[in-house]
Amino acid sequence: MCGIVGYTGTENPIPILIDGLKRLEYRGYDSAGLALMNKSGEIKVFKTKGKVADLEKLIENKEWDAVAGIAHTRWATHGAPNTINAHPHVSGSGDLVLVHNGIIENYSILKEALIQKGYHFKSETDTEVLVNFIEDVKKESGKNLFESVQLALKRVVGAYAIVVMDKNFPGQMVVARKGSPLVVGIGKDGDYIIASDAAPIVSHTKTVYYLDEDELALLEPGKEMMVKTLDNKLVTPSLTELDLTIEQLEKEGFEHFMLKEIYEQPRSVYDSMRGRINAEKKQIKLGGIESYENHILESDRIIMVGCGTSWHAGLVGEYLFEELARIPVETEYGSEFRYRNPIIKPRDVVIGISQSGETADTLAALRLAKEKGALLLGICNVVGSSIARETHAGVYTHAGPEIGVASTKAFTAQVTVLTLMALRLGYLKGTIPQERYENLLQELENVPDKIEQVLQKDLIIQQVAREYKNAKNFLYLGRGINFPVALEGALKLKEISYIHAEGYPAAEMKHGPIALIDENMPVVVIATKKGNYDKIVSNIMEIKARDGKIIAIVTEGDQQVAGLADHVIEIPESDEMLTPLLATIPLQLLAYHIAVMLGRDVDKPRNLAKSVTVE
Ligand code: M6R
C-alpha cells in the first residue's frame, strides 16, 4: 500500500530512487513521483499518474546535482489517482517535502484548522495536510525539523511511514513510522537509504534498522543515526544483517514474477520444512514455538486470523489442526474479527497468518487478541515485519520474497508450516496414530518432488486456459480440506484475469450455484482420490447433467472422473491432508495463463496492492 524510498549521501539519488521504486511497485502503481534536493536546498519535484516507467520517462535526461531525494509509488486512498494527488507533497512555504505510506485519520480536522490559518491545498490527500501540519507546528514552536515532526505526529491519528526533507537542512532526513513499515539501510560510506521494505536497500547495504512503532530517526550523511520515540526517549538501534540476495528479487528469465514464484514452489516448500522435519528420526522441531508448545496443547481453542490468501491458508490449517491435533479451530477474517467484539479468553491461541506481516486488519485483530490476554503466534514470510515482531512467538515461512501481487508460493509455504505445526501438536498430544504420523512425515518430505511433477503439467493447463479464457464466470468446487483450495483457485483467477469466479464447497452447489450451470460455465473441481471421492463424483454428474464444462484436478491414474470430465489435470497421489499443497499448483497456473492470454498485467493487477497496510 504505497512504497516509499529515500536516499541521502554522496551518490546520485535518481537511479537509486527509480530502482527502489521499481522494486516497491508491487505496493501500489496508481502514480509515482520523486523530489530531489541539491546542496543549496533547492527542491525539484517530478510526479505523474501511472507507473514508475512513466516517471522514468518524465525525468529522462534531467541531470541534477542532487544530494538527497525521496520517492513514492502510490496506491490511492484519499483522492483520485492523478498527478496532483501523487507524492511527494510540498508544504505551502516550499520548505518541506514529504512522502507518506498510510492514512491520516484525523486529516479533515487538521485540514480545517490549517485552512482557518490561511493554508491552501492543491490536492485531496491526507499527505498534503500532514506536510503542512508539520510546517505549522515548526513555525509555531520554533523547533527544528526532527522535533517538529515529533510534536506533530503526537497529534496525528492514523498510520504512517514518512520521510521528510527540509530545504533549510540539505541532506538531512527525518523518518518516522506507526503502523506502516520502514527500513533504514546504513551504508558503509555514511549514506542512508530508506524504504518500505528491504528490497531497494539490499544492493547498497545489508545493514539495516527496522524502525519500530512510534519511532523517528534523524539521518545525516556521515553522522550516526539518531533514533527516538515519539515520547522523546533515546533508542539504541539494534541493527540487522539482511539475509536477502539480488537474485531473489529478479525475474531470472521468467516472463512474470508470478510465474517465477509458482515455479519456485518445490524450493520454497522445501525451505519451509528445512531443518524442521526429519522423517528418518520421525521428528519435527519448530524452534520458534517450542517453548509455547505446552501452552498451545492446553489451550481451549485456536483462532486463525488472516486476509485473502492467508485466510485461505488459515482455513486449510483448521482442517489440519482439527484432524491431526484434535484442537478446536476457528478461522477468521482479520477485518471481521477486529470489529465484532469477539469473545477471547486467555486460554485461546491466536495465529496470525500473513505473507507481508503488515496487513492492517490482521495486525489490528492480533493486537485486540493480545489485549484480551490470548497467546499470539505468527506465521509470516517477511522477516522483521510488524506481525512477526508483535506476536509472542512464531514460525517463519521461508518462501523468499514474493513480488507478484497474487500470492502463490507464500500460500503453499503457509500451508507447509501449518502442516508441521499440526503434526507436531498431534504427535505431542498423541492424537495421530504412530504409523500415520510417520507416513505423513515421509509424505511431506516428498511434496517438493511431487510439486515438480505437477509443474510438468503446464502445457495441458495452457490448453485448458486457451479453451476457457473468454468465459465470463468460473466456479471452483472442493470438499473437506480442498474446499479452501477451491476458494484460493477462484481468488487467483479473479484477481489477475478479472473474470468473475467463485469457490464453493461442492455439496453447497445444490443450494444455489447450480442455477448458474449451463454449457458456458466452466467448473473446476478438485476431485482427488481420498477425500469424499464418491460424493464429489456425484457432484460432477450433477454438473454434467446440466451441460457444465468440467475441469477436474484428479489423482494420477484416475479413470472414473476422467471418464466424466471435459479435462483432467493429474496430480500425484498423497495423503488427503497434504493434497492442498499439490492441488493448488494447477489452479495457480490456470489463472496465470488465462490472465496472460487476456493481456492482463499479471504482476500488477488493477486496483490491487501487495501489502494492504490500510483497513
Ligand atoms: O500479506 P498478507 O498475506 O497478509 O496479505 C493478505 C492479502 O492481502 C493477500 O493474500 C491478497 O489477498 C493477495 N492478493 C492474494 O493473492
XYZ file of C-alpha atoms and ligand atoms in Angstrom:
631
model
C 0.000 0.000 0.000
C 2.282 2.715 -1.327
C 6.017 2.320 -1.397
C 8.485 4.929 -0.239
C 12.202 5.301 -0.837
C 14.705 7.912 0.275
C 18.410 8.390 -0.236
C 20.905 10.796 1.258
C 24.614 10.513 0.661
C 27.297 11.030 -1.925
C 25.774 9.108 -4.844
C 23.342 10.406 -7.469
C 19.945 9.734 -5.855
C 17.989 9.467 -9.133
C 18.918 5.903 -10.199
C 18.744 4.714 -6.588
C 15.242 6.109 -6.180
C 13.976 4.853 -9.529
C 15.406 1.390 -8.979
C 13.953 1.395 -5.462
C 10.505 2.398 -6.716
C 10.586 -0.395 -9.284
C 11.213 -2.877 -6.514
C 8.376 -1.445 -4.448
C 5.915 -1.028 -7.281
C 4.027 -4.122 -6.144
C 2.835 -1.982 -3.220
C 0.828 0.322 -5.499
C 1.014 1.689 -9.001
C -1.560 4.462 -9.360
C 1.055 7.209 -9.566
C 4.736 7.766 -8.946
C 6.892 10.730 -8.016
C 10.174 11.909 -6.621
C 11.655 15.023 -5.048
C 15.335 15.936 -5.252
C 17.276 18.399 -3.169
C 20.659 19.934 -4.043
C 23.229 21.160 -1.591
C 21.812 24.699 -1.664
C 18.452 23.359 -0.544
C 16.647 23.798 -3.846
C 13.901 21.247 -4.327
C 12.647 19.798 -7.624
C 9.570 17.592 -7.753
C 8.583 15.284 -10.604
C 5.398 13.289 -10.478
C 2.934 11.600 -12.728
C -0.161 9.454 -12.811
C 0.687 5.902 -13.815
C 3.588 3.627 -13.187
C 7.254 4.061 -12.341
C 8.085 3.635 -16.041
C 6.088 6.816 -16.724
C 8.043 8.678 -14.065
C 11.255 7.378 -15.558
C 10.298 8.835 -18.929
C 9.405 12.138 -17.290
C 12.826 12.549 -15.729
C 14.806 11.217 -18.701
C 17.934 13.323 -19.295
C 17.169 15.513 -16.277
C 20.612 15.562 -14.705
C 20.876 17.468 -11.433
C 23.484 17.680 -8.694
C 21.114 16.424 -6.026
C 22.425 15.332 -2.639
C 19.240 13.716 -1.425
C 15.886 12.561 -2.699
C 12.645 10.916 -1.719
C 10.273 8.951 -3.920
C 6.872 7.303 -3.795
C 4.701 4.838 -5.672
C 1.057 5.238 -4.748
C -1.975 3.089 -4.090
C -4.669 5.742 -3.868
C -6.670 6.124 -0.661
C -7.533 9.830 -0.318
C -8.116 11.381 -3.720
C -8.125 10.099 -7.273
C -5.016 8.509 -8.766
C -3.860 11.601 -10.666
C -0.710 13.714 -10.881
C -1.847 16.357 -8.368
C -2.520 13.752 -5.712
C 0.758 11.955 -6.423
C 3.515 12.200 -3.795
C 5.871 13.825 -2.812
C 3.889 16.726 -1.355
C 5.464 20.092 -0.660
C 4.414 22.419 2.185
C 2.853 25.796 1.461
C 6.091 27.726 2.020
C 8.005 25.279 -0.168
C 10.347 24.420 2.721
C 9.288 20.870 3.464
C 8.729 17.921 1.180
C 7.327 14.587 2.299
C 6.353 11.083 1.172
C 3.881 9.004 3.150
C 2.528 5.482 3.280
C -0.588 5.053 5.386
C -3.706 7.016 6.278
C -4.035 10.072 8.490
C -7.446 9.502 10.017
C -7.913 12.938 11.590
C -6.749 14.739 8.451
C -10.024 16.585 7.877
C -9.916 18.158 11.366
C -6.278 19.145 10.854
C -7.044 20.456 7.371
C -9.927 22.581 8.612
C -7.718 24.128 11.312
C -4.965 24.825 8.776
C -7.430 26.415 6.332
C -8.566 28.713 9.137
C -4.943 29.772 9.499
C -4.711 30.600 5.801
C -3.187 27.410 4.377
C -4.227 26.380 0.864
C -4.342 22.871 -0.537
C -3.858 21.729 -4.097
C -4.564 18.031 -3.682
C -7.241 15.954 -1.972
C -4.690 13.968 0.010
C -4.185 13.486 3.719
C -0.441 13.686 2.995
C -0.533 17.305 1.865
C -2.322 18.054 5.141
C 0.414 16.264 7.076
C 3.307 18.153 5.480
C 1.578 21.470 6.131
C 0.718 20.458 9.659
C 4.388 19.720 10.348
C 5.292 23.068 8.819
C 2.755 24.827 11.005
C 4.000 23.109 14.168
C 7.560 24.039 13.165
C 6.628 27.673 12.669
C 4.657 27.926 15.895
C 7.096 26.037 18.105
C 10.327 27.352 16.628
C 11.738 23.821 16.910
C 13.981 22.067 14.395
C 12.631 19.598 11.822
C 13.099 16.486 13.965
C 11.370 17.978 16.991
C 8.602 19.469 14.862
C 7.868 16.116 13.220
C 7.844 14.540 16.680
C 5.421 17.141 18.044
C 3.163 16.994 15.000
C 2.952 13.186 14.955
C 1.830 13.138 18.559
C -1.318 14.898 17.386
C -1.858 12.696 14.360
C -4.291 9.776 14.430
C -3.706 7.049 11.888
C -0.979 5.049 10.260
C 2.144 6.364 8.622
C 5.623 5.741 7.427
C 7.080 9.076 6.334
C 10.271 10.604 5.048
C 10.600 14.402 5.269
C 13.241 16.793 3.957
C 13.673 20.459 4.839
C 15.290 22.856 2.341
C 16.999 24.648 5.241
C 18.995 21.496 6.051
C 20.055 19.956 2.736
C 20.900 16.265 3.030
C 19.085 15.808 6.326
C 16.092 13.484 6.530
C 13.605 12.701 9.239
C 11.796 9.389 9.039
C 9.035 8.033 11.272
C 6.661 5.127 11.460
C 3.475 3.960 13.079
C 1.501 1.122 11.555
C 3.324 1.157 8.204
C 6.740 -0.396 7.725
C 10.007 1.477 7.257
C 13.545 0.163 6.992
C 16.708 2.284 7.194
C 19.745 0.954 5.319
C 23.062 2.115 6.732
C 25.695 2.421 4.013
C 29.413 1.946 4.556
C 30.200 5.470 3.368
C 27.880 7.069 5.877
C 24.990 7.290 3.443
C 21.432 6.205 4.157
C 18.774 4.548 2.058
C 15.280 4.273 3.453
C 12.473 2.139 2.076
C 9.171 0.453 2.848
C 10.901 -2.902 2.707
C 14.401 -4.225 2.294
C 14.219 -4.837 -1.483
C 15.504 -1.389 -2.604
C 18.214 -1.466 0.050
C 19.943 -4.792 -0.444
C 22.063 -3.754 -3.441
C 23.539 -0.868 -1.377
C 23.971 -2.349 2.060
C 22.916 -5.347 4.092
C 22.993 -3.497 7.408
C 19.556 -2.231 8.273
C 17.445 -0.965 11.096
C 13.728 -1.815 11.140
C 12.156 1.249 12.639
C 9.787 0.285 15.455
C 6.287 1.585 16.138
C 6.254 5.233 17.255
C 9.919 5.771 16.455
C 11.580 8.573 14.497
C 15.097 8.757 13.158
C 17.294 11.643 12.109
C 19.566 10.769 9.199
C 22.502 12.888 8.097
C 25.232 11.543 5.810
C 28.439 10.831 7.687
C 26.751 11.094 11.064
C 25.389 8.350 13.259
C 21.647 7.837 13.027
C 19.677 9.177 15.976
C 16.539 7.244 16.923
C 13.957 8.456 19.414
C 10.420 7.536 20.331
C 7.511 9.917 19.919
C 7.849 10.456 23.687
C 11.422 11.564 23.176
C 13.151 8.521 24.648
C 16.508 7.846 23.049
C 16.679 4.386 21.427
C 19.824 2.359 20.845
C 19.004 0.804 17.485
C 19.692 -2.903 17.173
C 20.910 -3.415 13.617
C 20.065 -6.439 11.465
C 22.055 -8.035 8.619
C 19.775 -8.782 5.654
C 19.539 -12.384 4.508
C 18.421 -11.450 1.000
C 20.086 -11.574 -2.388
C 19.515 -9.504 -5.505
C 18.799 -12.707 -7.490
C 15.807 -13.368 -5.264
C 14.404 -10.042 -6.396
C 14.869 -10.563 -10.138
C 12.666 -12.405 -12.625
C 15.587 -14.598 -13.686
C 14.310 -15.283 -17.195
C 10.638 -15.758 -16.323
C 8.140 -13.534 -18.061
C 6.497 -12.552 -14.782
C 7.299 -12.716 -11.074
C 4.112 -14.706 -10.568
C 5.292 -17.453 -12.906
C 8.730 -17.485 -11.309
C 7.138 -17.753 -7.897
C 4.833 -20.588 -8.983
C 7.876 -22.446 -10.292
C 9.818 -21.760 -7.114
C 7.392 -23.789 -5.019
C 9.344 -27.053 -4.854
C 12.130 -24.975 -3.331
C 10.019 -22.714 -1.113
C 8.055 -25.630 0.335
C 11.341 -27.427 0.939
C 12.833 -24.323 2.572
C 9.803 -24.006 4.831
C 10.481 -27.542 6.117
C 14.284 -27.439 6.061
C 15.822 -28.048 9.457
C 12.375 -28.574 10.919
C 11.450 -32.068 9.758
C 13.415 -35.284 9.920
C 11.373 -38.216 8.653
C 14.140 -40.686 9.399
C 14.272 -39.667 13.036
C 10.491 -39.196 12.987
C 10.899 -35.701 14.369
C 9.542 -32.225 13.842
C 11.233 -29.315 15.561
C 9.776 -25.827 15.426
C 12.264 -23.741 17.378
C 10.164 -20.566 17.217
C 7.255 -22.018 19.188
C 8.999 -24.774 21.153
C 8.720 -23.051 24.486
C 4.992 -22.451 23.927
C 4.039 -25.997 22.940
C 2.530 -26.884 26.309
C 0.613 -23.648 26.362
C -0.852 -24.459 22.942
C -1.703 -28.026 23.917
C -3.532 -26.779 26.987
C -5.437 -24.112 25.096
C -9.210 -24.248 24.691
C -9.137 -23.344 21.028
C -7.058 -21.851 18.273
C -8.206 -18.914 16.185
C -6.548 -18.418 12.819
C -6.638 -14.827 11.569
C -5.707 -13.615 8.102
C -6.911 -11.868 4.956
C -7.210 -13.025 1.341
C -4.961 -15.929 0.517
C -3.626 -16.047 4.073
C -7.192 -16.530 5.309
C -7.488 -19.462 2.911
C -4.306 -20.922 4.383
C -5.919 -20.495 7.820
C -8.928 -22.496 6.634
C -6.637 -25.295 5.461
C -4.966 -25.059 8.877
C -8.349 -25.500 10.532
C -8.804 -28.872 8.807
C -5.227 -29.882 9.635
C -5.308 -28.935 13.324
C -8.716 -30.436 13.967
C -7.932 -33.671 12.140
C -4.398 -34.208 13.383
C -4.218 -32.459 16.754
C -7.912 -32.528 17.700
C -7.832 -28.901 18.849
C -10.925 -26.825 18.020
C -10.109 -24.133 15.480
C -11.955 -21.119 14.144
C -10.718 -19.181 11.144
C -11.498 -15.501 10.938
C -11.032 -12.617 8.558
C -8.924 -10.020 10.363
C -11.349 -7.297 9.290
C -14.403 -9.021 10.771
C -12.726 -10.254 13.908
C -11.446 -6.857 14.973
C -14.802 -5.128 14.759
C -17.221 -7.638 16.220
C -16.206 -7.614 19.863
C -15.028 -11.230 19.734
C -15.019 -13.414 22.820
C -11.369 -14.134 23.515
C -10.071 -15.771 26.637
C -6.532 -16.103 27.997
C -6.655 -19.826 27.164
C -7.108 -19.018 23.457
C -4.252 -19.102 20.996
C -4.490 -16.739 18.037
C -2.389 -17.480 14.975
C -1.880 -14.526 12.625
C -1.077 -15.614 9.100
C 0.398 -13.072 6.714
C 2.890 -13.097 3.883
C 3.851 -9.453 4.357
C 3.388 -9.388 8.108
C 1.982 -5.886 7.635
C -1.679 -6.400 6.718
C -3.527 -3.784 8.754
C -6.627 -5.830 9.575
C -4.657 -8.901 10.620
C -2.358 -6.788 12.748
C -5.265 -4.994 14.424
C -7.025 -8.311 15.111
C -3.871 -9.629 16.757
C -3.462 -6.526 18.877
C -7.033 -6.892 20.066
C -6.461 -10.547 20.980
C -3.287 -9.566 22.821
C -5.187 -7.002 24.895
C -7.605 -9.756 25.887
C -4.777 -11.959 27.064
C -4.523 -14.560 24.279
C -1.242 -16.096 23.231
C -0.303 -14.768 19.783
C 1.628 -16.790 17.218
C 2.691 -15.507 13.819
C 3.179 -17.262 10.507
C 4.871 -14.619 8.382
C 7.112 -14.565 5.368
C 8.743 -11.177 5.786
C 11.386 -11.291 8.482
C 11.171 -8.426 10.966
C 7.665 -7.450 9.840
C 5.186 -5.949 12.295
C 3.231 -9.168 12.852
C 6.440 -11.129 13.339
C 7.510 -8.640 15.962
C 4.244 -8.154 17.773
C 3.373 -11.819 18.255
C 4.735 -13.746 21.248
C 6.309 -16.407 19.041
C 6.020 -17.770 15.541
C 7.307 -19.751 12.619
C 8.627 -18.020 9.507
C 7.617 -19.478 6.152
C 10.970 -19.014 4.368
C 9.321 -18.712 0.944
C 11.704 -15.934 -0.077
C 10.495 -12.547 -1.342
C 7.118 -12.734 -3.060
C 6.828 -9.877 -5.543
C 3.811 -10.838 -7.703
C 0.681 -9.287 -6.227
C -1.112 -12.631 -6.464
C 0.130 -14.765 -3.627
C 1.352 -18.201 -4.726
C 4.447 -19.575 -3.043
C 3.536 -17.800 0.192
C 0.297 -19.814 0.332
C 1.961 -23.197 -0.063
C 4.649 -22.185 2.428
C 1.965 -21.155 4.944
C 0.184 -24.479 4.454
C 3.505 -26.296 4.881
C 4.167 -24.554 8.195
C 0.608 -25.197 9.382
C 1.011 -28.875 8.480
C 4.231 -29.068 10.501
C 2.556 -27.385 13.460
C -0.498 -29.652 13.337
C 1.695 -32.738 13.068
C 3.931 -31.660 15.916
C 0.996 -30.880 18.216
C -0.823 -34.080 17.208
C 2.316 -36.064 17.955
C 2.738 -34.452 21.382
C -0.936 -34.913 22.169
C -0.996 -38.480 20.923
C -3.906 -37.837 18.585
C -2.236 -39.253 15.458
C -1.603 -42.992 15.280
C 2.172 -43.512 15.113
C 2.024 -45.173 11.689
C 0.029 -42.328 10.164
C 2.371 -39.801 11.767
C 5.416 -41.475 10.236
C 3.720 -41.787 6.845
C 2.727 -38.151 6.897
C 6.281 -37.116 7.721
C 7.584 -39.179 4.850
C 4.889 -37.916 2.503
C 5.575 -34.317 3.490
C 9.215 -34.723 2.614
C 8.114 -35.994 -0.816
C 5.911 -32.964 -1.509
C 8.581 -30.777 -3.214
C 9.247 -33.540 -5.791
C 5.554 -34.017 -6.327
C 5.062 -30.274 -6.889
C 7.802 -30.559 -9.516
C 5.735 -33.247 -11.241
C 2.617 -31.073 -11.165
C 4.549 -28.209 -12.762
C 5.287 -30.519 -15.671
C 1.556 -30.449 -16.497
C 1.918 -26.833 -17.555
C 1.260 -27.477 -21.270
C -2.003 -29.270 -20.548
C -3.025 -26.392 -18.294
C -2.194 -23.885 -21.046
C -4.515 -25.762 -23.417
C -7.328 -25.610 -20.881
C -6.636 -21.893 -20.374
C -6.860 -21.293 -24.133
C -10.221 -23.017 -24.315
C -11.842 -21.103 -21.444
C -10.102 -17.738 -21.468
C -13.209 -15.985 -22.761
C -15.579 -17.417 -20.167
C -17.377 -14.763 -18.159
C -17.651 -16.813 -14.956
C -15.931 -19.765 -13.323
C -16.995 -21.975 -10.468
C -14.460 -23.764 -8.260
C -15.563 -26.697 -6.127
C -13.824 -28.769 -3.485
C -14.727 -30.712 -0.384
C -13.095 -31.038 3.004
C -9.558 -29.763 3.118
C -9.763 -28.935 -0.580
C -12.676 -26.558 -0.121
C -10.282 -23.701 0.822
C -8.198 -24.673 -2.201
C -11.286 -24.033 -4.356
C -11.634 -20.610 -2.736
C -7.972 -19.903 -3.399
C -8.247 -21.018 -7.052
C -11.194 -18.671 -7.566
C -9.384 -15.766 -5.897
C -6.312 -16.298 -8.083
C -8.390 -16.223 -11.256
C -10.479 -13.183 -10.402
C -7.666 -11.011 -9.088
C -5.393 -11.355 -12.099
C -7.732 -12.097 -15.034
C -10.751 -10.025 -13.848
C -13.035 -12.968 -14.677
C -15.700 -13.481 -12.064
C -15.011 -16.685 -10.149
C -16.473 -18.223 -7.028
C -15.334 -21.042 -4.819
C -17.814 -23.305 -3.038
C -17.872 -26.475 -1.004
C -19.008 -28.945 -3.708
C -22.076 -30.063 -1.767
C -23.270 -26.459 -1.436
C -23.735 -26.306 -5.181
C -27.244 -27.707 -4.866
C -28.200 -24.848 -2.582
C -27.953 -22.155 -5.205
C -24.942 -22.056 -7.518
C -26.280 -24.967 -9.586
C -28.714 -22.468 -11.101
C -25.744 -20.872 -12.862
C -24.624 -24.011 -14.606
C -25.060 -24.262 -18.343
C -22.810 -25.010 -21.316
C -20.960 -21.710 -20.795
C -19.941 -22.349 -17.217
C -16.531 -23.906 -16.639
C -16.428 -25.668 -13.279
C -13.069 -26.523 -11.771
C -13.476 -29.465 -9.406
C -10.841 -30.777 -7.038
C -11.647 -34.473 -7.171
C -8.682 -36.251 -5.644
C -8.990 -39.888 -4.724
C -9.334 -39.946 -0.981
C -11.455 -37.159 0.418
C -15.150 -37.833 -0.160
C -14.345 -39.105 -3.621
C -17.735 -40.753 -4.258
C -19.556 -37.660 -3.142
C -17.561 -35.456 -5.453
C -18.175 -37.857 -8.340
C -21.903 -37.354 -7.711
C -21.392 -33.573 -7.787
C -19.589 -33.916 -11.106
C -22.526 -35.921 -12.501
C -24.857 -33.138 -11.448
C -22.774 -30.573 -13.331
C -22.554 -32.810 -16.371
C -26.309 -33.340 -16.402
C -26.620 -29.562 -16.828
C -24.010 -29.334 -19.589
C -21.435 -27.548 -17.413
C -17.825 -27.876 -18.551
C -15.768 -29.849 -16.052
C -12.075 -29.254 -15.437
C -11.098 -31.818 -12.824
C -7.991 -32.000 -10.691
C -7.621 -35.732 -10.149
C -5.219 -38.220 -8.626
C -2.838 -39.772 -11.151
C -4.372 -42.767 -12.911
C -7.971 -41.845 -12.054
C -10.348 -43.409 -14.573
C -13.757 -42.620 -13.189
C -13.608 -38.815 -13.134
C -11.516 -38.848 -16.325
C -14.472 -40.561 -17.992
C -16.828 -37.781 -16.922
C -14.780 -34.583 -17.074
C -14.050 -32.475 -20.148
C -10.462 -32.014 -18.979
C -8.400 -33.658 -16.297
C -5.210 -32.420 -14.718
C -3.496 -35.146 -12.751
C -1.606 -34.648 -9.515
C 0.435 -37.344 -7.759
C -1.217 -39.397 -5.052
C -0.662 -38.210 -1.497
C -2.273 -38.249 1.929
C -5.535 -36.303 1.758
C -4.212 -33.836 4.375
C -1.366 -32.906 2.017
C -3.363 -32.535 -1.212
C -3.791 -28.741 -0.852
C -0.045 -28.413 -1.438
C -0.411 -30.166 -4.786
C -3.936 -29.258 -5.946
C -3.231 -25.525 -5.598
C -0.467 -25.548 -8.214
C -2.592 -26.245 -11.337
C -5.113 -23.630 -10.188
C -2.348 -21.019 -9.933
C -1.097 -21.932 -13.407
C -4.602 -21.885 -14.893
C -5.235 -18.382 -13.521
C -1.811 -17.234 -14.699
C -2.178 -18.479 -18.283
C -5.719 -17.154 -18.681
C -4.590 -13.733 -17.436
C -1.595 -13.683 -19.783
C -3.759 -14.754 -22.745
C -6.149 -11.905 -21.954
C -3.250 -9.462 -21.914
C -3.579 -8.600 -18.232
C -0.798 -7.055 -16.176
C -0.296 -10.232 -14.168
C 2.172 -8.944 -11.591
C 0.330 -5.691 -11.064
C -3.387 -6.343 -11.425
C -5.606 -3.279 -11.453
C -6.701 -1.714 -8.159
C -4.616 -4.083 -6.059
C -1.513 -3.768 -3.955
C 0.626 -6.459 -2.475
C 0.725 -5.211 1.041
C -2.561 -3.853 2.397
C -1.472 -1.598 5.224
C -4.748 0.311 5.350
C -8.006 -1.151 6.590
O 0.488 -10.138 3.270
P -0.749 -10.882 3.613
O -0.602 -12.360 3.469
O -1.291 -10.532 4.960
O -1.812 -10.413 2.550
C -3.147 -10.795 2.628
C -3.883 -10.483 1.358
O -3.855 -9.121 1.092
C -3.321 -11.241 0.163
O -3.279 -12.612 0.388
C -4.146 -10.951 -1.101
O -5.426 -11.500 -0.969
C -3.434 -11.479 -2.343
N -3.578 -10.540 -3.418
C -3.982 -12.768 -2.810
O -3.325 -13.254 -3.925
